[in-house]
PDB file of C-alpha atoms in Angstrom:
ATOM      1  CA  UNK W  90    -156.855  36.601 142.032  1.00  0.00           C
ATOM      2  CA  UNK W  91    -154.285  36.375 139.171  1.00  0.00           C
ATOM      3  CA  UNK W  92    -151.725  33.777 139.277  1.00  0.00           C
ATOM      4  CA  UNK W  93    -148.023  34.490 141.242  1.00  0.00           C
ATOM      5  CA  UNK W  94    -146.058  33.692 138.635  1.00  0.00           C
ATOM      6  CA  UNK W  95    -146.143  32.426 134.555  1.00  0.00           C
ATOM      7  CA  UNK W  96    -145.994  28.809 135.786  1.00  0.00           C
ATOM      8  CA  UNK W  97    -148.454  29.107 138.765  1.00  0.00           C
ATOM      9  CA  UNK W  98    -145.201  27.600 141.340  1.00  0.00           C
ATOM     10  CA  UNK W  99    -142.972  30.254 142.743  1.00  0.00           C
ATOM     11  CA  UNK W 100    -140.138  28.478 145.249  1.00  0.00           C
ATOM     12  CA  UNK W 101    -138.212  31.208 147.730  1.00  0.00           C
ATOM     13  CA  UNK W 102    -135.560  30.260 149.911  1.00  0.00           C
ATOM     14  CA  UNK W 103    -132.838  32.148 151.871  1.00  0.00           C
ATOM     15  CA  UNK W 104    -130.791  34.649 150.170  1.00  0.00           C
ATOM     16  CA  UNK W 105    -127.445  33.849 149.873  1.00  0.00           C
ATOM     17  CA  UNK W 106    -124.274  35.345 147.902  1.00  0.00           C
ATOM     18  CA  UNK W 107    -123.956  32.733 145.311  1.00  0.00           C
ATOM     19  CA  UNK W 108    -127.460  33.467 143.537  1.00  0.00           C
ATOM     20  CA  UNK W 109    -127.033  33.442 139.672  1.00  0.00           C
ATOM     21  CA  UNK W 110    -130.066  34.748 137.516  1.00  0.00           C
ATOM     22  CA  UNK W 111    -132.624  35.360 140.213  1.00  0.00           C
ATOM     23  CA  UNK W 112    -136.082  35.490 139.049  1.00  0.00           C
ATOM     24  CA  UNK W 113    -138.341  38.698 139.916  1.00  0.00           C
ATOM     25  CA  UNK W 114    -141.761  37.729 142.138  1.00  0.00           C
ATOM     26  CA  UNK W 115    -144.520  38.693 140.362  1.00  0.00           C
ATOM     27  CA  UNK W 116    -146.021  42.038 140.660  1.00  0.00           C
ATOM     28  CA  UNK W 117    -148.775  41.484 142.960  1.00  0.00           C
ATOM     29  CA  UNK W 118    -146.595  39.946 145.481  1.00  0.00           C
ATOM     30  CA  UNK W 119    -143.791  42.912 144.744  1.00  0.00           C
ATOM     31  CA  UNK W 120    -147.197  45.499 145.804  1.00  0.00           C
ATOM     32  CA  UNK W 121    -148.653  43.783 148.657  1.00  0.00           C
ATOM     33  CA  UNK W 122    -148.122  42.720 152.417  1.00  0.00           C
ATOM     34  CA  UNK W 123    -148.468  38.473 152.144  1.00  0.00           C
ATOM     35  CA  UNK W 124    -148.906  36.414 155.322  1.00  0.00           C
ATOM     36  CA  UNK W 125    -148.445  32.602 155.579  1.00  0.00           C
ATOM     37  CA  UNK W 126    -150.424  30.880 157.836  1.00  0.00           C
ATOM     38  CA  UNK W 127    -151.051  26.955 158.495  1.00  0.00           C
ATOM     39  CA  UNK W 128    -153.133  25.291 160.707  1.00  0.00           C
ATOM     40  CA  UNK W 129    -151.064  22.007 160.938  1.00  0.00           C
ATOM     41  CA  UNK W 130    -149.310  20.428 164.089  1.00  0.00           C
ATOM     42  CA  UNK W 131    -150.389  23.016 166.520  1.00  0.00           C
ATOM     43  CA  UNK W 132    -147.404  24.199 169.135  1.00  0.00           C
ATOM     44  CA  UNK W 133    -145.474  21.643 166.964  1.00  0.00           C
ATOM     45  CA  UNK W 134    -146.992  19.106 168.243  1.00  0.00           C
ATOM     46  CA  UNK W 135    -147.562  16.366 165.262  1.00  0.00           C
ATOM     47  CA  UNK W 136    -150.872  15.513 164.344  1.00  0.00           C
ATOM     48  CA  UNK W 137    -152.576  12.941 161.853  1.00  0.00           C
ATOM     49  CA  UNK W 138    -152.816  13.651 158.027  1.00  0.00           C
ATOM     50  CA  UNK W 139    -156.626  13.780 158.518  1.00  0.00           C
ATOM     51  CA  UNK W 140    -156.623  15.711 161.498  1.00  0.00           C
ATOM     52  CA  UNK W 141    -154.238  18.405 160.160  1.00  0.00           C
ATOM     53  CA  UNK W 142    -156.070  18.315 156.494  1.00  0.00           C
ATOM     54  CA  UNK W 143    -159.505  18.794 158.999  1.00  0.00           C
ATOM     55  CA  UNK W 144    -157.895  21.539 160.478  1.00  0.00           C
ATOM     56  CA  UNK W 145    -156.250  23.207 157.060  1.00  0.00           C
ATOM     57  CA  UNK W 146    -159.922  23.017 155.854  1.00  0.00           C
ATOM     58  CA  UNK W 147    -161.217  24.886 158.838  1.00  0.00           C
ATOM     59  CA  UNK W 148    -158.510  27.659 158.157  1.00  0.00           C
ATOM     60  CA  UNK W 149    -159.560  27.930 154.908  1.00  0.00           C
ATOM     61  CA  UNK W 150    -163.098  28.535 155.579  1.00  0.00           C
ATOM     62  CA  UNK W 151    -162.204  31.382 158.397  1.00  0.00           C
ATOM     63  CA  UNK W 152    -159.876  32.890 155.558  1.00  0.00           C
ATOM     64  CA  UNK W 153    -162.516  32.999 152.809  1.00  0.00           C
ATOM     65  CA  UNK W 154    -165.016  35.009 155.247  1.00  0.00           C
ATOM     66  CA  UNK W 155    -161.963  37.868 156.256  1.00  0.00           C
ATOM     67  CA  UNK W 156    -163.379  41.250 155.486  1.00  0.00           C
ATOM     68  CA  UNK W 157    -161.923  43.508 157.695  1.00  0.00           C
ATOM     69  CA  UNK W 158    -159.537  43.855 155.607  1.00  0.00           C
ATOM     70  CA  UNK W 159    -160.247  41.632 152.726  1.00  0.00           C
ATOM     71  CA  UNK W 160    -157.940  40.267 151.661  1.00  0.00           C
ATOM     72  CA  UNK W 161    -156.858  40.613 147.225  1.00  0.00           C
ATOM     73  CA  UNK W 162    -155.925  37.357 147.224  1.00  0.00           C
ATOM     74  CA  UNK W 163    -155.259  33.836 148.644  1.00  0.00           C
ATOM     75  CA  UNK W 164    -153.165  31.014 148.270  1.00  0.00           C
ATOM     76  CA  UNK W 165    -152.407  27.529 148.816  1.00  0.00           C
ATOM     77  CA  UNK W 166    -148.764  26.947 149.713  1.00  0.00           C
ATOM     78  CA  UNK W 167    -146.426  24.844 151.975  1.00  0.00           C
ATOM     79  CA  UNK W 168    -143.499  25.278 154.080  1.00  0.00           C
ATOM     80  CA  UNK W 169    -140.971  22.417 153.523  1.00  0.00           C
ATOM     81  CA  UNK W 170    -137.572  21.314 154.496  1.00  0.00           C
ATOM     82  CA  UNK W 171    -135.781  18.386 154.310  1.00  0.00           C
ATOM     83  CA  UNK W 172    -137.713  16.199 155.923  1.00  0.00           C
ATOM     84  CA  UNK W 173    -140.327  18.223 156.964  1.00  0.00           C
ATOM     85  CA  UNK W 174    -143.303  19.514 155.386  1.00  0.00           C
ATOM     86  CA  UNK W 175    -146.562  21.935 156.283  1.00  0.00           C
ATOM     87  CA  UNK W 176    -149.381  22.417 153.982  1.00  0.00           C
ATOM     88  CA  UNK W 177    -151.066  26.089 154.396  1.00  0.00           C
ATOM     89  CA  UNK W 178    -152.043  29.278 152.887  1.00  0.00           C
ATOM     90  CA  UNK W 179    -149.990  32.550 151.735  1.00  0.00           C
ATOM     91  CA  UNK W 180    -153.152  35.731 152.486  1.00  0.00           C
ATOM     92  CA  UNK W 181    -152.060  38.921 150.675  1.00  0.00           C
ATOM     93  CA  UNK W 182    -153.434  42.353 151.522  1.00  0.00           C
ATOM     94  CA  UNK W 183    -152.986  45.422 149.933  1.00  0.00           C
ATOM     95  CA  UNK W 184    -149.873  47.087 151.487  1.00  0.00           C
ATOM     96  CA  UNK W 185    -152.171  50.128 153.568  1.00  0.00           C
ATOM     97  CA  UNK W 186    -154.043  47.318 154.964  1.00  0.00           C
ATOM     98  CA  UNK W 187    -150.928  45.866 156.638  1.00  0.00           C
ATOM     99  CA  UNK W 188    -151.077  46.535 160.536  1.00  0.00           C
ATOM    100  CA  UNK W 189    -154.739  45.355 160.481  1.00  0.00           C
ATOM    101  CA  UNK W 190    -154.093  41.941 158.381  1.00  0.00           C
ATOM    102  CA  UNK W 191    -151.193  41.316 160.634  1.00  0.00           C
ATOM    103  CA  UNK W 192    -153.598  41.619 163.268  1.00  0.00           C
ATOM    104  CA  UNK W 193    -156.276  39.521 161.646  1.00  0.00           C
ATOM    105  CA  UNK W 194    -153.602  36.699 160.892  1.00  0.00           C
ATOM    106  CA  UNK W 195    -152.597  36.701 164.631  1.00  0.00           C
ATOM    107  CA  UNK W 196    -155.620  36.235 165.578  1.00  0.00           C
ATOM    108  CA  UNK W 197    -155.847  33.491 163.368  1.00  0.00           C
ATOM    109  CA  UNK W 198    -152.981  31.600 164.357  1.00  0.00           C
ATOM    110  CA  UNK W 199    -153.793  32.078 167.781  1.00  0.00           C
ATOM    111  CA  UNK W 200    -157.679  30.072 166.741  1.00  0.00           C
ATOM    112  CA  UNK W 201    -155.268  27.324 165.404  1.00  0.00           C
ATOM    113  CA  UNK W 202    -152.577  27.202 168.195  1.00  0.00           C
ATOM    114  CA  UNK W 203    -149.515  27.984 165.835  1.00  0.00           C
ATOM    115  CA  UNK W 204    -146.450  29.184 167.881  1.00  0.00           C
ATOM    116  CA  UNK W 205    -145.551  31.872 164.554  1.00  0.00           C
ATOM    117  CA  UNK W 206    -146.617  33.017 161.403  1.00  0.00           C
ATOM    118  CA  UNK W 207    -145.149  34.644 158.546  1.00  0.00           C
ATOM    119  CA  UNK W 208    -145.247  38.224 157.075  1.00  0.00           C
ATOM    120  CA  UNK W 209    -143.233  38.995 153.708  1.00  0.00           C
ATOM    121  CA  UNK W 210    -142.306  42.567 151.948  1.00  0.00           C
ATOM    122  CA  UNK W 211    -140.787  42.973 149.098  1.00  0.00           C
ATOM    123  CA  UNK W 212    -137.164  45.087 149.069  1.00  0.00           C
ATOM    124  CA  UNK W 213    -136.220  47.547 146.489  1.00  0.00           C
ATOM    125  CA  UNK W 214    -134.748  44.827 144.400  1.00  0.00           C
ATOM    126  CA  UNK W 215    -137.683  42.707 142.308  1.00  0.00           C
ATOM    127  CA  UNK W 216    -135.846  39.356 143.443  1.00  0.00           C
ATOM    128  CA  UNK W 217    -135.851  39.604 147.048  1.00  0.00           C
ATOM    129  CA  UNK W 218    -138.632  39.681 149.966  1.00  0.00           C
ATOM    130  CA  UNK W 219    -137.866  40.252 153.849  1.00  0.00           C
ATOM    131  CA  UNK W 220    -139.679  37.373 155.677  1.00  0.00           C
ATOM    132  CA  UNK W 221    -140.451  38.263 158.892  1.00  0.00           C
ATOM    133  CA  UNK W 222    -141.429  35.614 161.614  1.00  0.00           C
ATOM    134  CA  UNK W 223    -144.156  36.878 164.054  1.00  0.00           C
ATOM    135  CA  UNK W 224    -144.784  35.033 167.102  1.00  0.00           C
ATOM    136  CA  UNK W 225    -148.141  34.400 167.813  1.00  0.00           C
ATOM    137  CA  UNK W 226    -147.868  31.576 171.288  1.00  0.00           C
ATOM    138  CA  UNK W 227    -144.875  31.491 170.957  1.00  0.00           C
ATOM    139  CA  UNK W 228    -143.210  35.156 171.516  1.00  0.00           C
ATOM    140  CA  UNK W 229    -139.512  34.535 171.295  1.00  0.00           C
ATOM    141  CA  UNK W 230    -139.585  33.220 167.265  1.00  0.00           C
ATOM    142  CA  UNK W 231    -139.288  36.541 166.184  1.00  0.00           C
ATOM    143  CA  UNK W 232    -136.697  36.820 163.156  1.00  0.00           C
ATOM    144  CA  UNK W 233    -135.734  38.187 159.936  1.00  0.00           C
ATOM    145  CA  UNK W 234    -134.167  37.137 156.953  1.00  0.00           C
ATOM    146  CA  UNK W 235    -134.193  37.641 153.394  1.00  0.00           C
ATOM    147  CA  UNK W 236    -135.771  35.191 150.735  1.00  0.00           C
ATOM    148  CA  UNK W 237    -135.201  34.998 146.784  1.00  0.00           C
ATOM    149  CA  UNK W 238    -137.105  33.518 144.446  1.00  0.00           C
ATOM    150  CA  UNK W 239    -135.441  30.953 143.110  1.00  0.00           C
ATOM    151  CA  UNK W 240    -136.181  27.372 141.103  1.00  0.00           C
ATOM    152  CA  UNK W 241    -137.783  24.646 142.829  1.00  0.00           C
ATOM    153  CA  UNK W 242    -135.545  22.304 144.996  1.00  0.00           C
ATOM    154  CA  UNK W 243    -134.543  19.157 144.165  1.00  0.00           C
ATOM    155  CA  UNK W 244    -136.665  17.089 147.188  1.00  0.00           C
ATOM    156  CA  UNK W 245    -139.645  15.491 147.876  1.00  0.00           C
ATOM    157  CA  UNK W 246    -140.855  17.567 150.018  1.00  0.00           C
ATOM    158  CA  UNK W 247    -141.119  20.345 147.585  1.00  0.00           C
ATOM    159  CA  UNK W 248    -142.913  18.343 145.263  1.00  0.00           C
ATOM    160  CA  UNK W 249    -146.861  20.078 144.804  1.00  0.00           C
ATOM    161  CA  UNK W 250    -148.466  16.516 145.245  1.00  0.00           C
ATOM    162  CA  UNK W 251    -146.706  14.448 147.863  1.00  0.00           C
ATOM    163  CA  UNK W 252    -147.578  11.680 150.047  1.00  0.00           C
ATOM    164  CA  UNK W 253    -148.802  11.583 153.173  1.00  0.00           C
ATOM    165  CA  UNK W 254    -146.913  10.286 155.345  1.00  0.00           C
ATOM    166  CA  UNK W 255    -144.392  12.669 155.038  1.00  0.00           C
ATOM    167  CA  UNK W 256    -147.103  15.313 156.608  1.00  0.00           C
ATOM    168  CA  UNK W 257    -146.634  13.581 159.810  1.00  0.00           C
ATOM    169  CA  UNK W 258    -142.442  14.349 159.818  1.00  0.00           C
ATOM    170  CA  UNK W 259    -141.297  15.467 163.141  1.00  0.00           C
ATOM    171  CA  UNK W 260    -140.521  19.146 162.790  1.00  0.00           C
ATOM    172  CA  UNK W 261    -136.854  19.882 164.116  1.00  0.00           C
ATOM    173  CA  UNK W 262    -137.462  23.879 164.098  1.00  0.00           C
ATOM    174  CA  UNK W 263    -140.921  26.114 163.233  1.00  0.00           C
ATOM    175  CA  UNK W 264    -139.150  28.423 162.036  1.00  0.00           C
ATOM    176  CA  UNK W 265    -135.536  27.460 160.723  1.00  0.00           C
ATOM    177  CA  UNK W 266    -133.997  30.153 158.479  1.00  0.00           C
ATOM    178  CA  UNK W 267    -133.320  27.308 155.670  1.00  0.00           C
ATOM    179  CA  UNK W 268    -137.285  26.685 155.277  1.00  0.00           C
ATOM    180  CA  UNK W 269    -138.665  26.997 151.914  1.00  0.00           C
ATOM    181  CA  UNK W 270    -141.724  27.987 150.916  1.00  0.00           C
ATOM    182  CA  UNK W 271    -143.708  27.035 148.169  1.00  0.00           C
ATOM    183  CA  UNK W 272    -146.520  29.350 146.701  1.00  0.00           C
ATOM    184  CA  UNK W 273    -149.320  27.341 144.557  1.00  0.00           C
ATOM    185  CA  UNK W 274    -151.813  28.491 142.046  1.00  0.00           C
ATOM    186  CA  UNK W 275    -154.579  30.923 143.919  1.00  0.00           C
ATOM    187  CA  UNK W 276    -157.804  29.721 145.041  1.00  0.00           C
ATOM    188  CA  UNK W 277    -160.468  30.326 142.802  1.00  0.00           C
ATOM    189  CA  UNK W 278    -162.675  33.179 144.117  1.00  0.00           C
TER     190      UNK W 278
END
């Protein structure tokens, strides 16, 4: 799994008119269908540091034994906001294997009781990804928007290492068109 970008940190956020000097995603994430997936605060319901770390590290596990497809690579990322923040994973599959990851990563999210997931492919231009929101419990989170890479925001929350009490943040929306997302160094294979 080679790194997603020269620093190992790629930020996105929503696209917006004003962008000066976007940076392009790296190739692999340019060539690929990615997913993002979490198993913290089921339905949105908030949950313990511990008991969401238990749970991350469960999801983990399932995603290292996915074979049907396999996927080329996977990452440790976060969702963040404000005053919010979800640890997870970005899983990328190789764009023929789309339809049957998506189905995989439903599945998935269904095992951990997450309302929605996340599926992102890259537009012609090299700066700019369609995220796609898929329900998974919850049905009616289905949207679309397009996400830039972009530098990392100045707050806490999008800090790599941050404490833990902010895991534990009430989450206003799961899926609020000005969430972030954070993509870390792959996982070692």
């Amino acid at each position: 799994s080679g790194d997603p970008s020269a620093s190992g940190i790629s930020s996105s956020g929503p696209s917006t008119s004003d962008q000066a000097a976007l940076l392009p995603f790296p190739d692999l994430v340019l060539s690929s269908r990615l997913f993002a997936i979490t198993a913290w605060n089921p339905m949105a319901e908030n949950q313990t540091p511990e008991a969401n770390h238990s749970a991350n590290s469960a999801l983990s596990a399932d995603l290292q034994t996915l074979s049907s497809p396999a996927p080329i690579a996977i990452w440790n990322s976060f969702g963040f906001s404000k005053d919010w923040r979800e640890d997870g994973f970005v899983v990328v599959f190789k764009e023929e294997d789309q339809e049957k990851g998506r189905e995989v990563m439903v599945e998935l999210g269904k095992k951990y009781r997450q309302g929605g997931i996340f599926e992102y492919k890259a537009e012609q231009q090299p700066c700019t990804l369609t995220r796609f929101t898929v329900g998974v419990l919850m049905k009616s989170v289905d949207a679309e928007t397009s996400i830039v890479r972009c530098s990392k925001p100045d707050m806490k929350t999008a800090n790599v290492n941050l404490d833990e009490h902010l895991s534990t943040s009430t989450k206003e929306s799961a899926h609020a068109a000005d969430n972030n997302t954070a993509i870390e160094k792959p996982q070692a294979d």
